[in-house]
XYZ file of C-alpha atoms in Angstrom:
119
model
C 14.543 28.406 -7.533
C 14.519 29.637 -4.171
C 18.133 29.477 -4.473
C 17.621 32.375 -7.818
C 14.456 33.808 -5.825
C 17.535 34.850 -2.646
C 20.221 35.892 -5.010
C 18.071 38.112 -7.023
C 16.648 39.425 -3.686
C 20.675 40.245 -2.863
C 20.770 41.713 -5.822
C 18.616 43.833 -4.780
C 19.883 44.946 -2.148
C 22.947 45.541 -3.313
C 21.521 47.948 -5.923
C 20.062 49.730 -3.481
C 22.979 49.586 -1.105
C 25.473 51.127 -3.934
C 22.304 53.962 -4.930
C 21.370 52.040 -8.519
C 18.293 51.581 -7.532
C 15.847 53.539 -5.462
C 15.285 52.280 -2.179
C 11.303 51.894 -3.397
C 12.098 49.371 -5.374
C 12.241 47.164 -2.356
C 9.635 47.306 -0.600
C 7.260 48.176 -4.409
C 9.368 44.375 -5.305
C 7.728 42.685 -2.546
C 4.368 44.423 -2.772
C 4.307 43.099 -6.091
C 5.124 39.609 -5.841
C 2.393 39.333 -3.080
C 0.097 40.777 -5.846
C 1.212 38.073 -7.768
C 0.456 35.689 -5.333
C -2.893 36.840 -4.579
C -3.680 37.124 -8.322
C -2.947 33.425 -9.114
C -5.044 32.084 -6.044
C -7.726 34.633 -7.216
C -7.359 32.772 -10.733
C -6.950 29.436 -9.020
C -10.338 30.170 -7.320
C -12.366 31.352 -10.522
C -10.989 28.511 -12.527
C -12.685 25.963 -9.394
C -15.731 28.215 -9.007
C -16.236 28.427 -13.764
C -16.021 31.440 -13.023
C -14.431 35.094 -15.096
C -10.489 34.260 -15.143
C -7.477 36.463 -14.991
C -6.084 36.174 -18.444
C -3.098 34.688 -18.894
C -1.330 37.566 -20.361
C -1.982 39.316 -16.784
C 0.042 36.781 -14.908
C 3.317 37.269 -17.467
C 3.094 40.794 -17.709
C 3.078 40.996 -13.592
C 6.072 38.122 -14.147
C 7.994 40.338 -16.434
C 7.635 43.520 -14.169
C 9.092 41.537 -11.747
C 6.407 39.373 -10.082
C 7.990 36.038 -10.869
C 9.163 34.781 -7.767
C 5.923 35.455 -6.063
C 4.514 33.791 -9.376
C 6.498 30.917 -9.560
C 5.637 30.656 -5.599
C 2.180 30.446 -6.567
C 2.552 27.345 -9.192
C 4.545 25.053 -7.124
C 2.207 26.385 -3.623
C -1.093 26.525 -5.586
C -0.290 24.344 -8.320
C -1.481 26.760 -10.917
C -0.418 27.068 -14.644
C 2.458 24.252 -13.033
C 1.825 21.768 -15.969
C 0.506 24.191 -18.364
C 4.028 24.208 -20.909
C 3.412 26.624 -22.663
C 2.405 29.132 -20.370
C 5.888 27.893 -18.827
C 7.778 28.324 -21.247
C 6.337 32.185 -21.349
C 6.308 32.313 -17.994
C 10.666 31.489 -18.246
C 10.854 33.668 -21.370
C 9.046 36.463 -18.898
C 11.732 35.386 -16.087
C 15.033 36.450 -18.396
C 13.595 39.364 -20.111
C 13.138 40.761 -16.249
C 16.742 40.012 -15.863
C 18.405 41.833 -18.897
C 16.117 44.554 -18.033
C 17.218 44.898 -14.521
C 21.442 43.821 -15.645
C 20.697 46.434 -19.021
C 19.616 49.344 -16.436
C 22.643 48.365 -13.995
C 25.234 47.210 -15.918
C 25.130 49.561 -18.704
C 25.838 53.053 -17.862
C 25.086 55.161 -21.041
C 22.037 53.741 -20.745
C 20.487 54.384 -17.591
C 22.609 57.974 -17.694
C 20.534 58.774 -21.090
C 17.463 57.468 -19.619
C 17.640 59.544 -16.714
C 18.150 62.612 -18.423
C 15.455 62.359 -20.603
C 13.509 62.369 -17.776
């Protein structure tokens, strides 16, 4: 999965270099992944202390928004949500959905241009 994350990061760099994505996507992506890891960490701590938990839908939306590498790292390092099969299946669905959305944006110019002209 580390290889996939590095390919994804390289893909984002390539898209910014070719002006297919704005420059601020890179720092925002990095911060989103830090936030995602932090949210997993706080949820793990809350689970251990018996406190209020972060809804799973929030964790999945963070992955869908592009925080899937941070989520994967948190699952491995913190061992949080890593054995819950239904959660993991939805997580992978979010990874694929994010990849399809980014790929569609970058490689289907009619969609990109119609969305940009509509703004």
